[in-house]
Amino acid sequence: MAEFKPNSECHLIIVGESKDGQPFCFEDNFLIDNICDHSISVCLEQFILLPFDKLEHVSFVEISVKHRAVLYYAYVDLLQLELRKTVCTLTLSIPEEVYMHQNREHPRAKLSVRTPITLRVAGIRGLSAQKGVAFTGQLLDISAGGLSFVTTNRVFPPLYLECSFMLPTLALPITAYSEVVRVTNFSSDSYRVAAAFRLTPESILQEIDTYCTLGGT
């Protein structure tokens, strides 16, 4: 994240759909204007006419910087687009990898085999006596601090989820509770969800931590 700083340059690739139903693809270097807790503002002086007035829908945005010949890149969400006479300003979400780095005080394991996860909405900003209908996803990675998964069902912060899954090499299923902290588009019909464990017994978190420490799968 140190490479994303005000007055430094970044590169954006924006892919989506234009108002006439055609593919929209655009790339250019932008100047980082401002960074706050949840967003980055970048701007581009319009020396030529930019095609954003034809933009209907954004599928995904990649932001990248290069430092000492190493390219760092991540997907972000386009939160706001502002067009003025001479300047185009985009407000983008903070890359998910930054949140993961900030919260990664525990070893994390990626799942190399297909690991299904069953989920229920268990509350908003906390647990509720009622639970939602079960839906499924694909577990991607996990640590004692949280997990990420892919699902076709749309969820969003600050929903609490009941998560049930089996980890390879562990004999018993695990049921834990988590809070959705970030959702990004994974494909045209699925989402990648990052969630932090909440209100989950320490014994379960310790079991997950041991699994991750030993290298997972």
mmCIF file of C-alpha atoms in Angstrom:
data_model
loop_
_atom_site.group_PDB
_atom_site.id
_atom_site.type_symbol
_atom_site.label_atom_id
_atom_site.label_comp_id
_atom_site.label_asym_id
_atom_site.label_seq_id
_atom_site.Cartn_x
_atom_site.Cartn_y
_atom_site.Cartn_z
ATOM 1 C CA MET A 1 0.000 0.000 0.000
ATOM 2 C CA ALA A 2 2.995 2.303 0.477
ATOM 3 C CA GLU A 3 3.250 2.492 -3.311
ATOM 4 C CA PHE A 4 -0.282 3.948 -3.486
ATOM 5 C CA LYS A 5 0.342 7.498 -2.258
ATOM 6 C CA PRO A 6 -0.906 10.990 -3.207
ATOM 7 C CA ASN A 7 0.760 12.624 -6.228
ATOM 8 C CA SER A 8 2.124 9.286 -7.436
ATOM 9 C CA GLU A 9 1.073 7.648 -10.684
ATOM 10 C CA CYS A 10 -0.994 4.511 -11.129
ATOM 11 C CA HIS A 11 -2.338 2.651 -14.148
ATOM 12 C CA LEU A 12 -6.018 1.755 -14.591
ATOM 13 C CA ILE A 13 -7.666 -0.779 -16.878
ATOM 14 C CA ILE A 14 -11.454 -0.390 -17.037
ATOM 15 C CA VAL A 15 -13.616 -3.004 -18.731
ATOM 16 C CA GLY A 16 -17.388 -2.885 -19.108
ATOM 17 C CA GLU A 17 -20.172 -2.192 -21.559
ATOM 18 C CA SER A 18 -20.934 0.946 -23.549
ATOM 19 C CA LYS A 19 -24.398 2.454 -23.966
ATOM 20 C CA ASP A 20 -24.698 0.947 -27.441
ATOM 21 C CA GLY A 21 -24.098 -2.558 -26.074
ATOM 22 C CA GLN A 22 -20.487 -2.832 -27.236
ATOM 23 C CA PRO A 23 -17.498 -3.868 -25.095
ATOM 24 C CA PHE A 24 -15.894 -0.954 -23.249
ATOM 25 C CA CYS A 25 -12.134 -1.195 -22.682
ATOM 26 C CA PHE A 26 -9.979 1.705 -21.526
ATOM 27 C CA GLU A 27 -6.521 2.072 -20.008
ATOM 28 C CA ASP A 28 -4.346 5.015 -19.042
ATOM 29 C CA ASN A 29 -2.089 6.396 -16.335
ATOM 30 C CA PHE A 30 -3.830 8.363 -13.577
ATOM 31 C CA LEU A 31 -2.504 10.583 -10.804
ATOM 32 C CA ILE A 32 -3.472 9.563 -7.256
ATOM 33 C CA ASP A 33 -5.178 12.576 -5.711
ATOM 34 C CA ASN A 34 -6.334 11.406 -2.285
ATOM 35 C CA ILE A 35 -6.462 8.279 -0.097
ATOM 36 C CA CYS A 36 -8.791 7.717 2.849
ATOM 37 C CA ASP A 37 -9.787 4.664 4.900
ATOM 38 C CA HIS A 38 -12.076 3.158 2.293
ATOM 39 C CA SER A 39 -11.333 4.773 -1.063
ATOM 40 C CA ILE A 40 -8.734 6.174 -3.450
ATOM 41 C CA SER A 41 -9.371 9.175 -5.721
ATOM 42 C CA VAL A 42 -7.438 9.335 -8.985
ATOM 43 C CA CYS A 43 -7.587 11.907 -11.747
ATOM 44 C CA LEU A 44 -6.646 12.294 -15.395
ATOM 45 C CA GLU A 45 -6.387 15.536 -17.310
ATOM 46 C CA GLN A 46 -8.458 15.270 -20.455
ATOM 47 C CA PHE A 47 -6.047 16.270 -23.164
ATOM 48 C CA ILE A 48 -8.253 14.290 -25.527
ATOM 49 C CA LEU A 49 -11.935 13.427 -25.387
ATOM 50 C CA LEU A 50 -12.381 10.465 -23.039
ATOM 51 C CA PRO A 51 -15.038 7.830 -23.788
ATOM 52 C CA PHE A 52 -16.555 7.729 -20.278
ATOM 53 C CA ASP A 53 -19.695 9.531 -21.427
ATOM 54 C CA LYS A 54 -20.462 6.368 -23.411
ATOM 55 C CA LEU A 55 -19.928 4.056 -20.409
ATOM 56 C CA GLU A 56 -23.062 2.176 -19.326
ATOM 57 C CA HIS A 57 -21.752 -0.560 -16.993
ATOM 58 C CA VAL A 58 -18.387 -1.428 -15.416
ATOM 59 C CA SER A 59 -17.467 -5.127 -15.171
ATOM 60 C CA PHE A 60 -14.142 -4.695 -13.409
ATOM 61 C CA VAL A 61 -11.321 -2.230 -12.791
ATOM 62 C CA GLU A 62 -7.648 -3.086 -12.247
ATOM 63 C CA ILE A 63 -5.297 -0.634 -10.551
ATOM 64 C CA SER A 64 -1.545 -1.162 -10.771
ATOM 65 C CA VAL A 65 1.738 0.493 -9.853
ATOM 66 C CA LYS A 66 5.314 -0.432 -10.655
ATOM 67 C CA HIS A 67 8.082 -0.235 -8.063
ATOM 68 C CA ARG A 68 11.686 -1.260 -8.784
ATOM 69 C CA ALA A 69 10.554 -3.116 -11.906
ATOM 70 C CA VAL A 70 7.952 -5.122 -9.929
ATOM 71 C CA LEU A 71 4.308 -4.701 -10.950
ATOM 72 C CA TYR A 72 1.746 -4.591 -8.127
ATOM 73 C CA TYR A 73 -1.900 -4.859 -9.190
ATOM 74 C CA ALA A 74 -5.355 -5.526 -7.747
ATOM 75 C CA TYR A 75 -9.033 -5.396 -8.669
ATOM 76 C CA VAL A 76 -11.036 -2.483 -7.237
ATOM 77 C CA ASP A 77 -14.610 -1.209 -7.461
ATOM 78 C CA LEU A 78 -15.518 2.042 -9.222
ATOM 79 C CA LEU A 79 -17.449 4.005 -6.579
ATOM 80 C CA GLN A 80 -17.867 7.315 -8.403
ATOM 81 C CA LEU A 81 -17.033 8.919 -11.750
ATOM 82 C CA GLU A 82 -16.854 12.707 -12.094
ATOM 83 C CA LEU A 83 -16.291 14.387 -15.440
ATOM 84 C CA ARG A 84 -15.352 18.049 -15.645
ATOM 85 C CA LYS A 85 -14.178 20.115 -18.585
ATOM 86 C CA THR A 86 -10.490 19.360 -18.171
ATOM 87 C CA VAL A 87 -10.264 16.652 -15.495
ATOM 88 C CA CYS A 88 -11.714 13.168 -15.033
ATOM 89 C CA THR A 89 -11.838 11.992 -11.382
ATOM 90 C CA LEU A 90 -12.520 8.388 -10.332
ATOM 91 C CA THR A 91 -13.184 7.252 -6.782
ATOM 92 C CA LEU A 92 -12.118 3.634 -6.257
ATOM 93 C CA SER A 93 -12.393 1.191 -3.390
ATOM 94 C CA ILE A 94 -9.268 0.246 -1.452
ATOM 95 C CA PRO A 95 -7.827 -2.984 -2.934
ATOM 96 C CA GLU A 96 -8.972 -6.110 -1.079
ATOM 97 C CA GLU A 97 -5.349 -7.179 -0.680
ATOM 98 C CA VAL A 98 -4.778 -4.158 1.587
ATOM 99 C CA TYR A 99 -7.537 -5.262 3.948
ATOM 100 C CA MET A 100 -6.147 -8.783 3.923
ATOM 101 C CA HIS A 101 -2.658 -7.504 4.763
ATOM 102 C CA GLN A 102 -3.916 -5.324 7.603
ATOM 103 C CA ASN A 103 -5.844 -8.168 9.198
ATOM 104 C CA ARG A 104 -3.439 -11.019 8.523
ATOM 105 C CA GLU A 105 -2.059 -11.588 12.004
ATOM 106 C CA HIS A 106 -2.689 -15.328 11.603
ATOM 107 C CA PRO A 107 -1.235 -17.709 9.000
ATOM 108 C CA ARG A 108 -3.582 -18.144 6.046
ATOM 109 C CA ALA A 109 -4.114 -21.297 4.000
ATOM 110 C CA LYS A 110 -5.381 -21.431 0.419
ATOM 111 C CA LEU A 111 -7.632 -24.351 -0.450
ATOM 112 C CA SER A 112 -6.099 -26.277 -3.333
ATOM 113 C CA VAL A 113 -9.030 -28.684 -3.629
ATOM 114 C CA ARG A 114 -12.716 -27.922 -4.080
ATOM 115 C CA THR A 115 -14.104 -27.057 -0.650
ATOM 116 C CA PRO A 116 -17.824 -26.248 -0.546
ATOM 117 C CA ILE A 117 -19.206 -23.939 2.135
ATOM 118 C CA THR A 118 -22.820 -23.610 3.293
ATOM 119 C CA LEU A 119 -23.927 -20.185 4.482
ATOM 120 C CA ARG A 120 -26.918 -18.513 6.115
ATOM 121 C CA VAL A 121 -27.464 -14.854 6.902
ATOM 122 C CA ALA A 122 -27.492 -14.864 10.720
ATOM 123 C CA GLY A 123 -28.030 -11.152 11.408
ATOM 124 C CA ILE A 124 -27.023 -7.590 10.634
ATOM 125 C CA ARG A 125 -24.172 -6.076 12.692
ATOM 126 C CA GLY A 126 -24.608 -9.028 15.040
ATOM 127 C CA LEU A 127 -26.424 -12.320 15.452
ATOM 128 C CA SER A 128 -30.208 -12.547 15.298
ATOM 129 C CA ALA A 129 -32.658 -15.139 16.596
ATOM 130 C CA GLN A 130 -33.751 -15.659 12.999
ATOM 131 C CA LYS A 131 -31.616 -17.122 10.222
ATOM 132 C CA GLY A 132 -31.898 -16.829 6.480
ATOM 133 C CA VAL A 133 -32.223 -19.522 3.846
ATOM 134 C CA ALA A 134 -29.099 -21.610 3.269
ATOM 135 C CA PHE A 135 -26.989 -20.961 0.170
ATOM 136 C CA THR A 136 -23.683 -22.357 -1.013
ATOM 137 C CA GLY A 137 -20.269 -21.164 -2.078
ATOM 138 C CA GLN A 138 -16.707 -22.243 -2.750
ATOM 139 C CA LEU A 139 -14.160 -21.657 0.030
ATOM 140 C CA LEU A 140 -10.973 -20.018 -1.296
ATOM 141 C CA ASP A 141 -8.769 -19.378 1.739
ATOM 142 C CA ILE A 142 -8.983 -19.246 5.515
ATOM 143 C CA SER A 143 -7.166 -18.125 8.658
ATOM 144 C CA ALA A 144 -8.112 -17.827 12.313
ATOM 145 C CA GLY A 145 -9.042 -14.236 11.493
ATOM 146 C CA GLY A 146 -11.487 -14.933 8.672
ATOM 147 C CA LEU A 147 -12.100 -16.501 5.283
ATOM 148 C CA SER A 148 -12.970 -15.723 1.693
ATOM 149 C CA PHE A 149 -15.308 -17.576 -0.642
ATOM 150 C CA VAL A 150 -17.027 -17.307 -4.004
ATOM 151 C CA THR A 151 -20.807 -17.443 -4.294
ATOM 152 C CA THR A 152 -23.491 -16.558 -6.822
ATOM 153 C CA ASN A 153 -25.610 -15.006 -4.054
ATOM 154 C CA ARG A 154 -25.199 -11.276 -3.374
ATOM 155 C CA VAL A 155 -24.268 -10.369 0.200
ATOM 156 C CA PHE A 156 -22.819 -7.151 1.603
ATOM 157 C CA PRO A 157 -21.371 -5.583 4.776
ATOM 158 C CA PRO A 158 -22.319 -5.654 7.648
ATOM 159 C CA LEU A 159 -24.243 -8.935 7.303
ATOM 160 C CA TYR A 160 -23.312 -11.713 9.728
ATOM 161 C CA LEU A 161 -23.091 -15.194 8.220
ATOM 162 C CA GLU A 162 -23.248 -18.675 9.668
ATOM 163 C CA CYS A 163 -20.529 -20.628 7.823
ATOM 164 C CA SER A 164 -20.387 -24.428 7.744
ATOM 165 C CA PHE A 165 -17.603 -26.310 5.976
ATOM 166 C CA MET A 166 -15.143 -29.198 6.137
ATOM 167 C CA LEU A 167 -11.411 -28.597 5.931
ATOM 168 C CA PRO A 168 -9.199 -31.251 4.308
ATOM 169 C CA THR A 169 -7.440 -33.452 6.900
ATOM 170 C CA LEU A 170 -9.935 -32.483 9.628
ATOM 171 C CA ALA A 171 -12.456 -35.149 10.618
ATOM 172 C CA LEU A 172 -15.330 -32.977 11.850
ATOM 173 C CA PRO A 173 -17.250 -30.161 10.150
ATOM 174 C CA ILE A 174 -16.759 -26.598 11.366
ATOM 175 C CA THR A 175 -19.509 -24.066 12.017
ATOM 176 C CA ALA A 176 -18.405 -20.472 12.625
ATOM 177 C CA TYR A 177 -19.869 -16.981 12.460
ATOM 178 C CA SER A 178 -18.391 -14.166 10.422
ATOM 179 C CA GLU A 179 -19.063 -10.589 9.362
ATOM 180 C CA VAL A 180 -18.914 -9.651 5.686
ATOM 181 C CA VAL A 181 -16.235 -6.980 5.276
ATOM 182 C CA ARG A 182 -15.818 -6.842 1.500
ATOM 183 C CA VAL A 183 -17.531 -8.036 -1.687
ATOM 184 C CA THR A 184 -16.070 -7.824 -5.195
ATOM 185 C CA ASN A 185 -17.177 -9.150 -8.569
ATOM 186 C CA PHE A 186 -15.559 -12.509 -9.299
ATOM 187 C CA SER A 187 -17.224 -13.155 -12.652
ATOM 188 C CA SER A 188 -20.338 -12.018 -14.483
ATOM 189 C CA ASP A 189 -22.571 -14.021 -12.137
ATOM 190 C CA SER A 190 -20.558 -14.583 -8.952
ATOM 191 C CA TYR A 191 -18.953 -12.625 -6.118
ATOM 192 C CA ARG A 192 -15.848 -12.981 -4.004
ATOM 193 C CA VAL A 193 -16.652 -12.352 -0.344
ATOM 194 C CA ALA A 194 -14.144 -11.609 2.438
ATOM 195 C CA ALA A 195 -15.472 -12.136 5.961
ATOM 196 C CA ALA A 196 -13.936 -11.778 9.432
ATOM 197 C CA PHE A 197 -14.770 -14.275 12.153
ATOM 198 C CA ARG A 198 -17.050 -12.943 14.878
ATOM 199 C CA LEU A 199 -18.588 -14.548 17.977
ATOM 200 C CA THR A 200 -16.921 -17.864 17.217
ATOM 201 C CA PRO A 201 -15.607 -20.082 20.061
ATOM 202 C CA GLU A 202 -11.874 -19.825 20.632
ATOM 203 C CA SER A 203 -11.574 -23.600 20.360
ATOM 204 C CA ILE A 204 -12.789 -23.471 16.747
ATOM 205 C CA LEU A 205 -10.476 -20.570 15.875
ATOM 206 C CA GLN A 206 -7.563 -22.488 17.407
ATOM 207 C CA GLU A 207 -8.416 -25.537 15.312
ATOM 208 C CA ILE A 208 -8.415 -23.374 12.169
ATOM 209 C CA ASP A 209 -5.156 -21.701 13.201
ATOM 210 C CA THR A 210 -3.482 -25.079 13.722
ATOM 211 C CA TYR A 211 -4.671 -26.252 10.308
ATOM 212 C CA CYS A 212 -3.236 -23.126 8.664
ATOM 213 C CA THR A 213 0.031 -23.268 10.620
ATOM 214 C CA LEU A 214 0.614 -26.819 9.425
ATOM 215 C CA GLY A 215 0.239 -25.674 5.841
ATOM 216 C CA GLY A 216 -3.388 -26.617 5.170
ATOM 217 C CA THR A 217 -3.675 -28.834 2.113
#
